[in-house]
Short mmCIF file of C-alpha atoms and ligand atoms in Angstrom, two decimals:
data_model
loop_
_atom_site.label_atom_id
_atom_site.label_comp_id
_atom_site.label_asym_id
_atom_site.label_seq_id
_atom_site.Cartn_x
_atom_site.Cartn_y
_atom_site.Cartn_z
CA UNK A 1 99.55 110.96 102.38
CA UNK A 2 100.22 111.09 98.67
CA UNK A 3 100.73 108.03 96.50
CA UNK A 4 102.43 108.85 93.22
CA UNK A 5 102.93 106.95 89.97
CA UNK A 6 104.47 107.44 86.56
CA UNK A 7 102.07 110.26 85.57
CA UNK A 8 103.85 112.59 88.01
CA UNK A 9 107.13 112.25 86.11
CA UNK A 10 105.70 112.36 82.58
CA UNK A 11 106.18 116.15 82.34
CA UNK A 12 109.84 115.66 83.30
CA UNK A 13 110.28 113.74 80.08
CA UNK A 14 110.37 110.33 81.71
CA UNK A 15 108.25 107.98 79.73
CA UNK A 16 105.32 106.50 81.51
CA UNK A 17 105.97 102.83 81.52
CA UNK A 18 102.73 101.55 80.12
CA UNK A 19 101.66 104.59 78.14
CA UNK A 20 101.33 104.63 74.38
CA UNK A 21 104.76 104.33 72.80
CA UNK A 22 106.34 104.19 76.23
CA UNK A 23 109.39 102.33 77.42
CA UNK A 24 107.22 99.32 77.71
CA UNK A 25 106.97 98.68 74.00
CA UNK A 26 110.43 99.92 73.11
CA UNK A 27 112.23 97.51 75.38
CA UNK A 28 109.61 94.83 75.79
CA UNK A 29 109.95 95.75 79.44
CA UNK A 30 107.52 93.11 80.58
CA UNK A 31 110.02 90.52 79.38
CA UNK A 32 113.25 92.19 80.44
CA UNK A 33 112.42 93.95 83.75
CA UNK A 34 111.83 90.64 85.47
CA UNK A 35 113.60 88.63 88.16
CA UNK A 36 113.82 85.77 85.65
CA UNK A 37 115.69 87.96 83.17
CA UNK A 38 118.05 89.05 85.92
CA UNK A 39 119.25 85.46 86.22
CA UNK A 40 119.02 84.38 82.58
CA UNK A 41 120.10 87.55 80.77
CA UNK A 42 121.26 90.21 83.27
CA UNK A 43 122.84 92.39 80.58
CA UNK A 44 119.40 92.86 79.06
CA UNK A 45 118.11 94.14 82.40
CA UNK A 46 121.12 96.46 82.73
CA UNK A 47 120.55 97.83 79.21
CA UNK A 48 117.02 98.87 80.17
CA UNK A 49 118.22 100.31 83.49
CA UNK A 50 121.03 102.17 81.72
CA UNK A 51 118.53 103.69 79.32
CA UNK A 52 116.40 104.79 82.26
CA UNK A 53 119.41 106.13 84.19
CA UNK A 54 120.48 108.20 81.21
CA UNK A 55 117.00 109.76 81.03
CA UNK A 56 116.66 110.27 84.80
CA UNK A 57 120.10 111.85 85.23
CA UNK A 58 119.15 114.85 83.15
CA UNK A 59 115.44 115.02 84.06
CA UNK A 60 114.27 117.84 86.30
CA UNK A 61 111.42 117.90 88.81
CA UNK A 62 108.27 119.47 87.35
CA UNK A 63 105.50 121.57 88.95
CA UNK A 64 103.79 118.39 90.26
CA UNK A 65 106.89 117.37 92.28
CA UNK A 66 107.35 120.97 93.36
CA UNK A 67 103.75 121.37 94.56
CA UNK A 68 104.08 118.20 96.68
CA UNK A 69 107.38 119.35 98.19
CA UNK A 70 105.99 122.83 98.89
CA UNK A 71 102.99 121.31 100.70
CA UNK A 72 105.30 119.42 103.07
CA UNK A 73 107.10 122.64 103.96
CA UNK A 74 103.85 124.53 104.65
CA UNK A 75 102.53 122.03 107.22
CA UNK A 76 102.06 122.91 110.87
CA UNK A 77 103.88 121.04 113.64
CA UNK A 78 100.89 118.75 114.20
CA UNK A 79 100.71 117.75 110.54
CA UNK A 80 102.85 115.44 108.50
CA UNK A 81 102.98 114.34 104.89
CA UNK A 82 104.15 110.97 103.61
CA UNK A 83 104.87 110.54 99.93
CA UNK A 84 104.86 106.91 98.80
CA UNK A 85 106.01 106.64 95.21
CA UNK A 86 106.03 103.91 92.62
CA UNK A 87 108.59 105.93 90.67
CA UNK A 88 112.27 105.10 90.83
CA UNK A 89 113.61 108.38 89.43
CA UNK A 90 114.26 110.21 92.73
CA UNK A 91 112.57 113.39 91.49
CA UNK A 92 110.48 113.90 94.66
CA UNK A 93 113.63 114.13 96.75
CA UNK A 94 115.29 116.41 94.21
CA UNK A 95 112.24 118.69 94.39
CA UNK A 96 112.70 118.91 98.17
CA UNK A 97 110.34 116.28 99.59
CA UNK A 98 111.86 114.89 102.78
CA UNK A 99 109.54 112.05 103.71
CA UNK A 100 109.52 109.75 100.68
CA UNK A 101 108.93 105.99 100.61
CA UNK A 102 110.28 104.37 97.45
CA UNK A 103 108.02 101.37 96.92
CA UNK A 104 109.78 100.20 93.76
CA UNK A 105 113.36 100.99 94.75
CA UNK A 106 115.69 103.55 93.25
CA UNK A 107 117.37 103.89 89.90
CA UNK A 108 120.24 105.76 91.53
CA UNK A 109 121.57 102.73 93.43
CA UNK A 110 123.21 99.39 92.70
CA UNK A 111 123.55 96.39 94.98
CA UNK A 112 125.11 92.93 95.08
CA UNK A 113 123.10 89.95 93.84
CA UNK A 114 124.42 87.74 96.63
CA UNK A 115 122.29 87.81 99.76
CA UNK A 116 125.30 86.75 101.85
CA UNK A 117 127.44 89.67 100.71
CA UNK A 118 128.05 92.56 103.12
CA UNK A 119 128.21 95.19 100.38
CA UNK A 120 125.63 97.90 101.08
CA UNK A 121 123.62 99.34 98.18
CA UNK A 122 125.60 102.27 96.82
CA UNK A 123 124.86 105.32 94.67
CA UNK A 124 125.73 104.53 91.08
CA UNK A 125 124.71 106.34 87.92
CA UNK A 126 127.01 104.29 85.67
CA UNK A 127 125.61 102.85 82.46
CA UNK A 128 126.25 99.15 81.89
CA UNK A 129 125.46 98.40 78.28
CA UNK A 130 128.21 95.99 77.27
CA UNK A 131 129.08 94.10 80.44
CA UNK A 132 127.38 93.13 83.69
CA UNK A 133 129.21 94.79 86.61
CA UNK A 134 130.68 92.59 89.35
CA UNK A 135 130.81 93.06 93.11
CA UNK A 136 134.27 94.16 94.25
CA UNK A 137 133.78 92.33 97.53
CA UNK A 138 132.51 88.88 96.50
CA UNK A 139 132.64 88.79 92.71
CA UNK A 140 128.91 88.13 92.27
CA UNK A 141 127.07 90.11 89.59
CA UNK A 142 125.68 93.47 90.66
CA UNK A 143 122.05 94.38 90.13
CA UNK A 144 120.02 97.58 90.09
CA UNK A 145 118.39 98.46 93.43
CA UNK A 146 114.91 98.45 91.90
CA UNK A 147 111.97 96.10 92.23
CA UNK A 148 111.56 93.96 89.13
CA UNK A 149 108.49 92.07 88.04
CA UNK A 150 108.06 88.81 89.95
CA UNK A 151 109.71 90.44 92.98
CA UNK A 152 108.09 91.52 96.23
CA UNK A 153 108.03 95.13 97.32
CA UNK A 154 110.67 95.93 99.95
CA UNK A 155 109.00 94.90 103.25
CA UNK A 156 110.04 98.04 105.16
CA UNK A 157 108.72 100.34 102.44
CA UNK A 158 105.49 98.37 102.19
CA UNK A 159 104.90 98.44 105.96
CA UNK A 160 105.64 102.16 106.19
CA UNK A 161 103.15 102.81 103.39
CA UNK A 162 100.49 100.69 105.08
CA UNK A 163 100.94 102.63 108.30
CA UNK A 164 100.59 105.93 106.46
CA UNK A 165 97.53 104.65 104.59
CA UNK A 166 95.79 103.48 107.74
CA UNK A 167 96.46 106.65 109.74
CA UNK A 168 96.08 109.41 107.14
CA UNK A 169 93.18 111.86 106.97
CA UNK A 170 93.76 112.55 103.28
CA UNK A 171 94.76 109.97 100.70
CA UNK A 172 95.72 111.58 97.41
CA UNK A 173 96.75 109.36 94.50
CA UNK A 174 98.51 111.17 91.66
CA UNK A 175 99.56 109.94 88.25
CA UNK A 176 98.55 106.37 88.89
CA UNK A 177 95.36 104.71 87.80
CA UNK A 178 95.28 102.74 91.07
CA UNK A 179 94.32 99.60 89.21
CA UNK A 180 97.41 97.52 89.91
CA UNK A 181 98.07 95.80 93.21
CA UNK A 182 98.94 97.07 95.77
CA UNK A 183 97.95 100.64 94.84
CA UNK A 184 94.36 99.52 94.35
CA UNK A 185 94.30 98.10 97.89
CA UNK A 186 95.74 101.25 99.45
CA UNK A 187 92.85 103.45 98.37
CA UNK A 188 90.25 101.09 99.83
CA UNK A 189 92.23 100.76 103.06
CA UNK A 190 92.50 104.55 103.37
CA UNK A 191 88.78 104.98 102.74
CA UNK A 192 87.89 102.26 105.23
CA UNK A 193 90.11 103.98 107.80
CA UNK A 194 88.06 107.16 107.33
CA UNK A 195 90.34 109.19 105.08
CA UNK A 196 89.14 111.55 102.39
CA UNK A 197 90.26 110.03 99.09
CA UNK A 198 91.23 111.92 95.95
CA UNK A 199 92.63 110.97 92.57
CA UNK A 200 94.50 113.20 90.12
CA UNK A 201 95.23 111.35 86.90
CA UNK A 202 95.04 111.71 83.13
CA UNK A 203 92.62 108.85 82.81
CA UNK A 204 89.76 107.66 85.02
CA UNK A 205 90.42 104.53 87.07
CA UNK A 206 89.14 101.30 85.57
CA UNK A 207 87.99 99.55 88.70
CA UNK A 208 88.47 101.74 91.77
CA UNK A 209 86.35 104.80 90.88
CA UNK A 210 83.92 104.04 93.70
CA UNK A 211 86.74 104.31 96.25
CA UNK A 212 87.43 107.99 95.56
CA UNK A 213 85.54 110.94 97.01
CA UNK A 214 86.96 113.19 94.30
CA UNK A 215 88.45 112.48 90.89
CA UNK A 216 90.27 115.21 88.95
CA UNK A 217 91.20 114.27 85.40
CA UNK A 218 94.14 116.04 83.79
CA UNK A 219 97.93 116.39 83.87
CA UNK A 220 99.39 116.30 87.38
CA UNK A 221 101.76 119.19 86.64
CA UNK A 222 98.77 121.44 85.91
CA UNK A 223 96.28 120.22 88.50
CA UNK A 224 98.48 119.75 91.58
CA UNK A 225 99.70 123.37 91.82
CA UNK A 226 96.03 124.42 91.73
CA UNK A 227 94.77 121.82 94.19
CA UNK A 228 97.64 122.05 96.69
CA UNK A 229 98.54 125.68 96.23
ZN1 LIG B 1 129.01 91.04 96.79
#
């Protein structure tokens, strides 16, 4: 299984969230990508999401996404590959990966805020920068189908990732420092379950270095084609 983070999409021009000069600072994302903000100032959340949608709409998969997709298509019948991603840009699927778990939701979809509403999440690349959109079925505000701070990961996506982590023979983390929960737990779980563990990232991990059998430092779009090709 492969766990991917923001570093995989950096070469596609999508700002890494926490990186120097990233979205983080520009939008004060820590304050506005929160569940609290969704209720107190939803337009602020939508402005950030609109900015991200605009960037993701025109972004293209890079050699890191392509190497991961190509690996899936080279597998034998007895093998399988699960990609669990913390990214919300959909670039793994656009590169051709078929088995992708989106741990933090998807930028491409919108859903109703009301839990009682029957409206299913729907594909929506609209930008909402002046007005919060409303549900056509119940009138409640609409929200992006992404996981905000203070929110839990989608239970189905989390469980599917745990299953992949506990049953994989190779755990490869790419473009994530594996220091934030739950990514940091996944690598230890994979190692304890007997998997070979590898990290490909620009920077060394702060606290989980001992959990990896191999650490390759460098850009994912350069290292993955070499390692997986
Ligand atoms: Zn509704």
